[in-house]
């Protein structure tokens, strides 16, 4: 169950309470998040929408432990991450979070295989074990035959598949995707969403995704709207066929 | 090391830049080695000086003579074991640019006072028998293609005028590679027969061998005291002090070389530091991604340092090895003007260590920047 009113039980996977994020810039203050609450259960697939600058990326960064909130708490699987030291937070990220970014963000000098292998370098797995994991994952994302290609030799959609492979290879607790289809054409976007759906349905992954695209958002189990620093259960965004939600 | 793949992939990111940076190290280290060798040549006298030898010169200057008669007084001073003497001949072989040092020696004591300059007994015997005999350092003989039996004319402008004729009776070799093998020796008696009367009975300087090196300073003082207030006052120094003051005549070469060397390394630091800074800055988003994936700040710093260290290691070794290979070529190019050039292991080690230090320093600031990079800021730069 996804909730935004702070009423979730303590057994939800992700529990956000009273989250504030204020940026200080040149004397002025921008309050981006203002007492935001969120509960996400294991296996949920949530889409965040909202106008540009509303704080979607900020929210994902906080959930992923890339940044620290001004106030409030984030608890993931019982661990409160908002008060972890930088070092512990780094370890926590490696174990629990998979990131997928809009611009794929692959390391250009590494092959698809090496890019996917990166998170495993931080584990105790042997070289042979790492190879097995990477090959399995590349198979799942449909790039088994592109293992030794460099990012520049891949299409945008393929690059994003590699990035998704990298995000899931260490079997994280949840995935954070910031506009994963933002740079792709419609068909590639559909394929990527198919892949993410498959991760949720077949592999029981928990996914939190930011998108501008209502078509993409509709593939998620729930769409939440971020505005004025708070999340709201989304009435269907304006202009999108009202029937969309009922398909899920 | 499981991170080596990532480190090497980053190194080869821009191949031209990698080559140029390695090249900077190689050139700097080559230059360093060359300077160090030149410095070594000039200060070698002091380094290889024997601790039990004293040089006695005229207090006024080394070009003023001392009478031969003073030798017996020196021999009577306690602690003095042996005395020999030299004169500077300064003759010209065919052309002035064919310079090599020529000494009038005292055959009786030469080999005992300078045991490191070795002549076979056979050749030495022939040398003693021949009044016009000469012993030549192996390098000078090689330089002019002289063989035993050759007749060598030297033109003098100091001791009268005209050509003096010599027969090469033997070659001497240094015990150590640094020993000077360029000298030309001939006999005191032959010299005495031919110098103008006014210059007879006068030696250029004495070399004294003492019983014990610990006693050298005391013996030196006694010698100078012995001749104080005489017409020929002396200045006695240990061989190393003598060699050092000899080098000073060429100006402060050491200072010059140290200054140039420092500038070379400092420039290298600026160049490679700048290169590393650019190379790290242009991959800021990637560094942010690595950190997001769970690579720690320290690991990221380590990546940058490892990269600059590998560059320094490869470039430094390359430059030094080239220098080692170039030494014989340089020695030949200077055609015997300087003694054999040798790149000492200590110089090699110092150069290598300095290269690594420069590598570490040049990677340090960019590495620190990478370490301190905030992930969210790094990602926003995409
Ligand atoms: N490091 C920062 N310093 C100052 N202000 C920031 C910083 N990061 C974000 N902001 C501001 O916070 C607000 C929210 O930014 P954020 O990137 O979260 O928006 P977003 O919803 O992801 O927008 P978009 O849809 O354009 O990606 C913006 O006004 C932005 O300018
Ligand atoms: Mg954003």
XYZ file of C-alpha atoms and ligand atoms in Angstrom:
662
model
C 0.000 0.000 0.000
C 1.251 3.469 -0.879
C 0.163 6.255 1.479
C 0.970 9.928 1.666
C -0.843 10.894 4.855
C 1.666 9.471 7.309
C -0.693 6.732 8.384
C 1.329 3.723 7.208
C 2.237 1.057 9.740
C 5.769 0.492 10.897
C 5.968 -2.526 8.642
C 6.108 -0.518 5.413
C 9.385 -0.871 3.541
C 9.954 2.856 3.153
C 8.608 5.262 5.706
C 9.018 9.022 5.285
C 7.849 11.397 8.012
C 7.768 15.180 8.030
C 10.461 15.527 5.360
C 11.708 19.080 4.818
C 14.348 20.205 2.361
C 15.338 23.837 2.182
C 18.033 25.135 -0.169
C 19.800 28.329 0.734
C 20.901 30.339 -2.206
C 22.319 33.866 -2.136
C 20.587 34.852 1.086
C 17.199 33.531 -0.048
C 15.700 30.203 0.941
C 13.802 27.770 -1.241
C 11.657 25.342 0.718
C 11.361 22.514 -1.759
C 9.870 19.807 0.471
C 7.625 20.825 3.339
C 6.710 18.108 5.809
C 6.294 15.378 3.250
C 4.996 11.918 4.304
C 5.209 8.699 2.324
C 4.805 4.982 2.918
C 5.801 2.404 0.332
C 5.509 -1.357 0.715
C 7.747 -3.986 -0.729
C 6.843 -4.684 -4.360
C 5.160 -1.317 -4.941
C 5.724 0.576 -8.172
C 5.246 4.308 -7.622
C 5.473 7.142 -10.134
C 6.105 10.730 -9.033
C 4.891 13.526 -11.242
C 4.946 17.271 -10.856
C 5.978 20.472 -12.501
C 9.602 21.162 -13.231
C 11.334 22.439 -10.127
C 8.759 20.941 -7.794
C 11.399 18.825 -6.063
C 11.037 15.366 -7.604
C 14.761 14.858 -8.038
C 15.333 16.307 -4.598
C 12.952 13.727 -3.133
C 14.631 10.821 -4.926
C 18.063 12.024 -3.832
C 16.917 12.068 -0.225
C 15.313 8.622 -0.507
C 18.522 7.282 -2.018
C 20.743 8.759 0.654
C 22.542 11.033 -1.797
C 21.595 14.105 0.187
C 20.428 14.844 3.712
C 17.097 16.453 4.603
C 16.734 19.679 6.543
C 14.211 18.013 8.839
C 12.267 14.781 9.058
C 13.109 11.105 8.877
C 13.435 8.383 6.265
C 13.367 4.779 7.424
C 14.083 1.930 5.030
C 13.575 -1.675 6.157
C 13.906 -0.538 9.743
C 17.116 1.510 9.211
C 16.800 5.219 9.751
C 19.088 6.694 7.140
C 18.637 10.355 7.970
C 21.088 10.205 10.819
C 23.690 7.904 9.361
C 27.282 9.125 9.041
C 28.581 9.702 5.530
C 30.564 6.502 5.615
C 27.658 4.318 6.816
C 25.357 5.947 4.310
C 27.748 5.053 1.485
C 27.688 1.408 2.550
C 23.940 1.521 2.961
C 23.506 2.837 -0.599
C 25.685 0.100 -2.019
C 23.555 -2.541 -0.307
C 20.023 -1.160 -0.644
C 19.635 1.280 -3.553
C 19.762 0.904 -7.319
C 19.874 4.159 -9.286
C 18.704 4.764 -12.848
C 19.224 8.281 -14.213
C 17.779 10.095 -17.186
C 21.136 10.408 -18.921
C 22.046 6.731 -18.319
C 25.309 7.881 -16.718
C 27.378 4.946 -17.793
C 31.152 5.119 -17.543
C 32.127 5.660 -21.191
C 35.489 3.904 -20.937
C 33.985 0.696 -19.571
C 32.120 -1.954 -21.570
C 28.509 -2.881 -20.863
C 29.802 -5.826 -18.872
C 32.200 -3.691 -16.824
C 29.560 -1.040 -16.178
C 27.139 -3.623 -14.824
C 29.929 -5.187 -12.777
C 30.782 -1.929 -10.954
C 28.476 -2.364 -7.925
C 29.729 -5.928 -7.493
C 33.309 -4.661 -7.084
C 32.157 -3.429 -3.701
C 31.053 -6.901 -2.623
C 33.079 -9.929 -1.570
C 32.062 -11.919 -4.637
C 34.814 -13.704 -6.527
C 35.603 -12.835 -10.105
C 33.764 -15.937 -11.356
C 30.724 -15.170 -9.226
C 30.680 -11.602 -10.459
C 30.822 -12.808 -14.037
C 27.853 -15.120 -13.450
C 25.767 -12.330 -11.895
C 26.599 -9.845 -14.639
C 25.814 -12.313 -17.392
C 22.488 -13.195 -15.803
C 21.527 -9.550 -15.475
C 22.580 -8.688 -19.018
C 20.413 -11.565 -20.137
C 17.437 -10.180 -18.179
C 17.815 -6.729 -19.756
C 18.213 -8.346 -23.175
C 21.819 -7.366 -23.889
C 23.604 -10.684 -23.545
C 25.029 -10.203 -27.027
C 26.320 -6.671 -26.323
C 28.433 -7.423 -23.284
C 31.670 -6.134 -24.748
C 30.243 -3.043 -26.386
C 31.116 0.391 -25.108
C 28.308 2.864 -24.335
C 29.016 4.864 -27.494
C 28.392 1.710 -29.529
C 24.894 1.330 -28.054
C 21.591 3.088 -28.721
C 19.992 5.243 -26.040
C 17.542 2.504 -25.162
C 20.326 -0.045 -24.916
C 22.401 2.280 -22.748
C 19.458 2.648 -20.393
C 19.115 -1.139 -20.245
C 22.748 -1.374 -19.203
C 22.060 1.262 -16.551
C 19.094 -0.756 -15.299
C 21.299 -3.838 -15.261
C 23.821 -1.941 -13.176
C 21.037 -0.826 -10.827
C 19.741 -4.337 -10.171
C 22.892 -6.457 -10.296
C 23.618 -6.216 -6.578
C 19.970 -7.029 -5.806
C 19.132 -3.790 -3.985
C 16.141 -3.305 -1.699
C 14.592 -0.765 -4.057
C 15.156 1.077 -7.330
C 15.102 4.847 -7.817
C 14.581 5.961 -11.408
C 14.754 9.673 -12.269
C 13.053 10.124 -15.631
C 14.410 6.843 -17.002
C 12.692 7.430 -20.355
C 13.198 11.188 -20.478
C 15.769 10.980 -23.233
C 14.243 8.160 -25.259
C 11.858 7.938 -28.205
C 8.433 6.452 -27.656
C 9.309 2.928 -28.692
C 12.478 2.703 -26.614
C 10.565 4.237 -23.709
C 7.912 1.532 -24.010
C 10.568 -1.163 -24.015
C 12.276 0.290 -20.952
C 8.943 0.509 -19.137
C 8.241 -3.083 -20.126
C 11.534 -4.052 -18.543
C 10.828 -2.128 -15.335
C 7.346 -3.655 -15.134
C 8.881 -7.069 -15.537
C 11.260 -6.335 -12.654
C 8.297 -5.441 -10.456
C 6.008 -8.280 -11.490
C 8.432 -11.146 -12.002
C 11.182 -10.258 -9.585
C 9.123 -8.446 -6.935
C 11.266 -5.310 -7.081
C 10.180 -2.090 -5.379
C 10.456 0.839 -7.792
C 10.104 4.584 -7.256
C 10.184 6.512 -10.494
C 10.008 10.172 -11.519
C 8.509 10.981 -14.900
C 7.031 13.831 -16.864
C 5.284 11.494 -19.218
C 1.692 10.535 -18.296
C 1.871 7.515 -20.592
C 4.901 6.274 -18.700
C 3.333 7.106 -15.345
C 0.309 5.018 -16.180
C 2.446 1.874 -16.201
C 3.128 2.364 -12.481
C 0.842 0.939 -9.830
C 0.371 4.342 -8.286
C 1.012 7.909 -9.389
C 1.739 10.546 -6.777
C 1.765 14.230 -7.478
C 4.379 16.519 -5.961
C 3.321 20.091 -5.538
C 4.105 22.833 -3.034
C 6.409 20.506 -1.191
C 3.875 17.788 -0.508
C 2.762 14.573 -2.170
C -0.839 14.071 -3.126
C -2.742 11.058 -4.408
C -3.003 12.032 -7.984
C -6.203 12.882 -9.599
C -5.368 11.982 -13.153
C -3.170 14.699 -14.665
C -5.119 17.035 -16.897
C -5.466 16.048 -20.521
C -4.845 12.345 -20.109
C -7.566 9.886 -20.942
C -9.511 9.291 -17.764
C -9.771 5.637 -18.573
C -6.072 5.114 -18.153
C -6.087 4.313 -14.461
C -8.696 1.608 -14.680
C -6.554 -0.595 -16.809
C -4.299 -1.395 -13.878
C 43.311 -5.876 -7.689
C 39.710 -5.751 -8.814
C 39.764 -1.972 -9.332
C 42.691 -2.095 -11.761
C 40.375 -2.460 -14.754
C 38.668 0.805 -13.880
C 41.937 2.595 -13.187
C 43.479 1.521 -16.478
C 40.324 2.284 -18.441
C 40.453 5.813 -17.026
C 44.144 6.136 -17.821
C 43.586 5.301 -21.469
C 40.603 7.628 -21.744
C 42.595 10.124 -23.795
C 45.584 8.403 -25.318
C 47.322 11.487 -26.652
C 47.040 13.187 -23.304
C 48.365 10.089 -21.584
C 51.336 9.961 -23.950
C 52.089 13.644 -23.474
C 51.925 13.404 -19.706
C 54.124 10.332 -19.609
C 56.409 12.172 -22.027
C 56.636 15.153 -19.659
C 57.794 12.850 -16.905
C 60.252 11.085 -19.193
C 61.788 14.333 -20.475
C 62.017 15.843 -16.987
C 63.635 12.739 -15.541
C 66.053 12.474 -18.440
C 67.062 16.076 -17.890
C 67.355 15.475 -14.171
C 69.631 12.478 -14.737
C 71.791 14.486 -17.103
C 72.133 17.370 -14.631
C 72.870 14.970 -11.812
C 75.619 13.320 -13.832
C 77.218 16.662 -14.701
C 77.037 17.665 -11.066
C 78.552 14.329 -10.161
C 81.454 14.911 -12.534
C 82.215 18.257 -10.964
C 81.880 17.125 -7.385
C 83.354 13.697 -7.981
C 86.800 14.782 -6.864
C 85.420 15.369 -3.405
C 83.439 12.127 -3.417
C 86.245 9.831 -4.437
C 88.906 11.704 -2.502
C 90.978 9.519 -0.310
C 90.650 10.375 3.351
C 94.350 9.838 4.018
C 95.685 12.254 1.378
C 96.575 15.906 1.906
C 97.280 18.470 -0.785
C 99.934 21.044 0.004
C 99.940 24.137 -2.193
C 101.606 27.524 -2.066
C 99.656 29.769 0.287
C 99.526 32.546 -2.327
C 97.947 30.403 -5.065
C 98.188 27.031 -6.684
C 100.181 28.454 -9.590
C 102.958 29.584 -7.303
C 105.559 26.835 -6.817
C 107.080 25.293 -3.695
C 110.749 24.213 -3.517
C 111.573 20.520 -3.816
C 113.800 20.981 -0.799
C 110.725 21.229 1.448
C 109.967 17.551 0.909
C 112.414 16.293 3.523
C 111.033 18.695 6.145
C 107.545 17.344 5.472
C 108.688 13.757 5.783
C 109.990 14.516 9.284
C 106.581 15.677 10.558
C 104.975 12.982 12.745
C 102.009 11.269 11.038
C 103.356 11.796 7.516
C 103.830 8.461 5.784
C 104.741 9.391 2.230
C 105.174 12.468 0.076
C 104.956 12.860 -3.677
C 104.729 15.937 -5.895
C 103.241 17.108 -9.180
C 103.699 19.913 -11.675
C 101.091 21.083 -14.104
C 102.555 20.836 -17.586
C 99.739 22.324 -19.636
C 101.143 21.273 -23.012
C 99.174 21.345 -26.245
C 98.731 18.201 -28.327
C 98.342 19.332 -31.969
C 95.470 21.667 -31.187
C 94.229 23.501 -28.110
C 90.886 21.789 -28.189
C 92.576 18.427 -27.585
C 92.840 19.263 -23.908
C 93.832 16.665 -21.303
C 95.668 17.176 -18.008
C 99.407 16.465 -17.988
C 101.363 16.049 -14.778
C 105.027 15.873 -14.055
C 105.174 13.103 -11.485
C 107.605 11.731 -8.990
C 107.940 8.091 -10.157
C 109.326 6.932 -6.838
C 106.147 7.587 -4.846
C 103.376 8.028 -7.403
C 102.003 4.496 -7.249
C 102.054 4.312 -3.454
C 100.266 7.621 -2.990
C 97.711 6.975 -5.758
C 97.160 3.201 -5.534
C 93.746 3.477 -7.217
C 95.381 4.478 -10.521
C 96.814 1.157 -11.594
C 99.719 0.457 -13.958
C 101.062 -3.019 -14.599
C 104.505 -3.702 -13.115
C 105.869 -4.523 -16.547
C 104.823 -1.177 -18.040
C 105.935 0.700 -14.981
C 109.419 -0.835 -15.251
C 109.658 0.256 -18.885
C 108.482 3.723 -17.908
C 111.232 4.061 -15.293
C 113.882 2.965 -17.789
C 112.867 5.551 -20.414
C 113.624 9.168 -19.492
C 111.080 10.352 -22.065
C 108.580 7.733 -20.995
C 104.948 8.591 -20.341
C 101.993 6.817 -18.751
C 98.577 7.703 -20.153
C 95.098 7.221 -18.750
C 93.141 4.628 -20.698
C 90.469 7.076 -21.834
C 92.878 9.606 -23.238
C 94.745 6.818 -25.059
C 91.458 5.647 -26.508
C 90.461 9.169 -27.445
C 93.518 9.710 -29.614
C 94.061 6.084 -30.591
C 97.466 5.944 -28.883
C 99.278 2.671 -28.347
C 102.295 1.740 -26.317
C 105.378 2.754 -28.277
C 103.774 5.816 -29.869
C 105.798 9.017 -29.843
C 103.814 12.031 -28.663
C 104.861 15.671 -29.053
C 103.460 18.249 -26.632
C 103.994 21.954 -27.217
C 104.623 24.070 -24.146
C 104.162 27.765 -23.579
C 104.711 27.673 -19.829
C 108.073 25.918 -19.533
C 110.115 27.688 -22.148
C 108.761 26.997 -25.588
C 108.727 24.396 -28.322
C 107.787 20.727 -28.527
C 108.610 18.098 -25.898
C 108.694 14.520 -27.106
C 107.409 11.529 -25.134
C 107.206 7.749 -25.617
C 104.129 6.022 -24.337
C 105.353 3.211 -22.120
C 102.130 2.234 -20.392
C 98.482 2.876 -19.647
C 96.861 3.320 -16.284
C 93.328 2.235 -15.311
C 91.175 3.456 -12.452
C 90.054 0.932 -9.874
C 86.552 2.456 -9.772
C 84.484 3.634 -12.741
C 84.550 7.208 -11.427
C 88.335 7.408 -11.316
C 89.840 9.921 -13.698
C 91.459 8.085 -16.624
C 92.393 11.156 -18.665
C 95.753 12.131 -17.195
C 99.153 12.026 -18.850
C 102.215 11.476 -16.630
C 105.887 11.909 -17.285
C 109.044 11.953 -15.226
C 110.388 14.643 -12.954
C 113.963 14.036 -14.116
C 113.151 14.624 -17.777
C 111.266 17.767 -16.738
C 114.264 19.046 -14.755
C 116.590 18.576 -17.704
C 114.478 20.711 -20.014
C 112.923 23.509 -17.954
C 114.658 26.891 -17.961
C 117.076 27.295 -15.059
C 114.874 29.740 -13.187
C 112.166 27.084 -12.906
C 114.351 24.211 -11.766
C 113.846 22.582 -8.363
C 110.301 23.817 -8.003
C 107.247 21.599 -7.667
C 103.638 22.622 -8.275
C 102.178 20.971 -5.209
C 102.786 18.121 -2.833
C 100.532 15.222 -2.037
C 101.055 13.787 1.424
C 99.818 10.440 2.587
C 99.211 10.314 6.342
C 99.416 7.324 8.665
C 95.811 7.626 9.738
C 92.887 9.581 8.301
C 91.851 10.521 11.850
C 95.093 12.413 12.107
C 94.753 14.266 8.795
C 93.650 17.610 10.161
C 96.374 17.732 12.788
C 99.057 16.791 10.262
C 97.788 19.472 7.860
C 98.138 22.079 10.593
C 101.645 20.893 11.462
C 102.745 21.179 7.828
C 101.445 24.743 7.505
C 103.049 25.599 10.875
C 106.381 24.177 9.685
C 106.502 26.591 6.736
C 104.892 29.599 8.380
C 106.998 32.729 8.013
C 109.178 31.090 5.335
C 109.346 32.513 1.774
C 107.108 29.651 0.676
C 104.204 29.455 3.090
C 101.856 26.540 2.449
C 98.166 25.822 2.530
C 97.379 22.199 3.314
C 93.955 20.688 2.796
C 92.436 17.240 2.703
C 91.987 15.959 -0.804
C 88.214 16.437 -0.651
C 88.519 20.049 0.513
C 91.056 20.618 -2.231
C 88.747 19.125 -4.852
C 85.847 21.218 -3.591
C 87.792 24.459 -3.831
C 88.940 23.412 -7.295
C 85.312 23.065 -8.411
C 84.516 26.472 -6.964
C 86.780 28.002 -9.568
C 84.131 27.139 -12.133
C 81.533 29.079 -10.183
C 78.827 27.582 -8.047
C 77.952 24.766 -10.392
C 76.132 22.809 -7.780
C 73.841 25.730 -7.035
C 73.149 26.203 -10.719
C 72.319 22.570 -11.212
C 70.152 22.285 -8.127
C 68.262 25.394 -9.229
C 67.655 24.080 -12.728
C 66.655 20.689 -11.349
C 64.181 22.273 -8.957
C 62.649 24.364 -11.716
C 62.331 21.269 -13.908
C 60.478 19.324 -11.246
C 58.315 22.284 -10.302
C 57.312 22.797 -13.918
C 56.554 19.104 -14.171
C 54.340 19.395 -11.104
C 52.420 22.316 -12.621
C 51.978 20.589 -15.965
C 50.857 17.246 -14.603
C 48.823 18.821 -11.814
C 46.930 20.834 -14.406
C 46.441 17.790 -16.607
C 45.138 15.727 -13.722
C 42.832 18.555 -12.681
C 41.333 18.775 -16.167
C 41.079 15.027 -16.465
C 39.240 14.770 -13.147
C 37.000 17.767 -13.757
C 35.742 16.465 -17.081
C 34.489 13.308 -15.438
C 32.804 14.901 -12.454
C 29.414 13.302 -13.275
C 31.031 9.884 -13.507
C 32.683 10.341 -10.144
C 29.314 11.336 -8.707
C 27.778 8.178 -10.191
C 30.517 6.005 -8.689
C 29.842 7.556 -5.320
C 26.096 7.072 -5.733
C 26.773 3.389 -6.435
C 28.511 3.152 -3.096
C 32.189 3.827 -3.844
C 33.540 5.666 -0.818
C 35.182 9.091 -0.868
C 38.509 7.471 -0.086
C 38.210 4.963 -2.898
C 37.577 7.804 -5.339
C 40.648 9.638 -4.019
C 42.593 6.409 -4.408
C 41.511 6.093 -8.055
C 42.836 9.551 -8.900
C 46.102 9.048 -7.003
C 46.622 5.615 -8.533
C 46.208 7.106 -11.982
C 48.760 9.872 -11.459
C 51.142 7.451 -9.769
C 51.038 5.042 -12.694
C 51.806 7.929 -15.056
C 54.710 9.058 -12.878
C 56.006 5.516 -12.550
C 55.980 4.765 -16.259
C 57.212 8.208 -17.343
C 59.860 8.383 -14.642
C 61.264 4.938 -15.374
C 61.239 5.646 -19.084
C 63.218 8.884 -18.670
C 65.746 7.313 -16.331
C 66.257 4.238 -18.496
C 66.766 6.443 -21.536
C 69.322 8.372 -19.518
C 71.153 5.164 -18.596
C 71.249 4.201 -22.267
C 72.379 7.688 -23.257
C 75.344 7.858 -20.858
C 77.858 6.056 -23.091
C 76.679 8.122 -26.060
C 77.084 11.360 -24.115
C 80.489 10.327 -22.847
C 81.597 9.665 -26.414
C 80.072 12.914 -27.666
C 82.105 14.854 -25.104
C 85.137 12.997 -26.505
C 87.063 12.566 -23.322
C 86.696 16.104 -22.113
C 85.039 14.805 -18.974
C 85.730 11.569 -17.163
C 83.394 8.616 -17.717
C 79.766 9.618 -17.044
C 78.011 7.241 -14.690
C 74.396 7.372 -13.516
C 74.794 6.273 -9.927
C 72.095 3.995 -8.440
C 71.481 6.616 -5.755
C 70.748 9.230 -8.436
C 68.435 6.792 -10.178
C 66.633 6.074 -6.921
C 66.372 9.740 -6.014
C 64.995 10.643 -9.444
C 62.494 7.823 -9.302
C 61.342 8.754 -5.808
C 60.998 12.400 -6.822
C 58.963 11.402 -9.890
C 56.606 9.400 -7.686
C 56.355 12.290 -5.236
C 55.495 14.668 -8.082
C 52.938 12.135 -9.337
C 51.385 11.902 -5.915
C 51.348 15.660 -5.440
C 49.860 16.322 -8.871
C 47.039 13.885 -8.187
C 46.464 15.119 -4.689
C 44.464 18.315 -5.213
C 42.246 16.942 -7.974
C 41.847 13.784 -5.907
C 40.841 15.808 -2.891
C 38.296 17.629 -5.038
C 36.928 14.297 -6.240
C 36.804 13.065 -2.674
C 34.900 16.105 -1.462
C 32.540 16.211 -4.430
C 28.902 16.257 -3.337
C 27.014 13.621 -5.289
C 23.963 15.794 -5.977
C 26.119 18.614 -7.334
C 28.118 16.213 -9.485
C 24.973 14.699 -10.955
C 23.440 18.105 -11.700
C 26.353 18.873 -13.999
C 25.297 16.176 -16.470
N 21.851 22.151 -4.817
C 20.853 23.054 -4.942
N 21.036 24.301 -4.495
C 20.052 25.202 -4.597
N 18.859 24.951 -5.113
C 18.602 23.721 -5.562
C 19.594 22.700 -5.506
N 19.076 21.577 -6.011
C 17.804 21.884 -6.387
N 17.539 23.167 -6.138
C 16.256 23.841 -6.372
O 15.222 23.056 -5.783
C 14.108 23.027 -6.618
C 13.716 21.585 -6.937
O 14.693 21.018 -7.801
P 14.588 19.562 -8.375
O 15.739 19.292 -9.200
O 14.308 18.627 -7.258
O 13.269 19.687 -9.272
P 12.600 18.614 -10.218
O 11.194 18.447 -9.768
O 13.430 17.393 -10.310
O 12.641 19.374 -11.602
P 12.788 18.787 -13.069
O 11.430 18.198 -13.414
O 13.083 19.981 -13.895
O 13.856 17.776 -13.042
C 14.434 23.847 -7.849
O 13.898 25.156 -7.671
C 15.931 23.891 -7.851
O 16.380 25.089 -8.417
Mg 14.573 16.412 -11.813
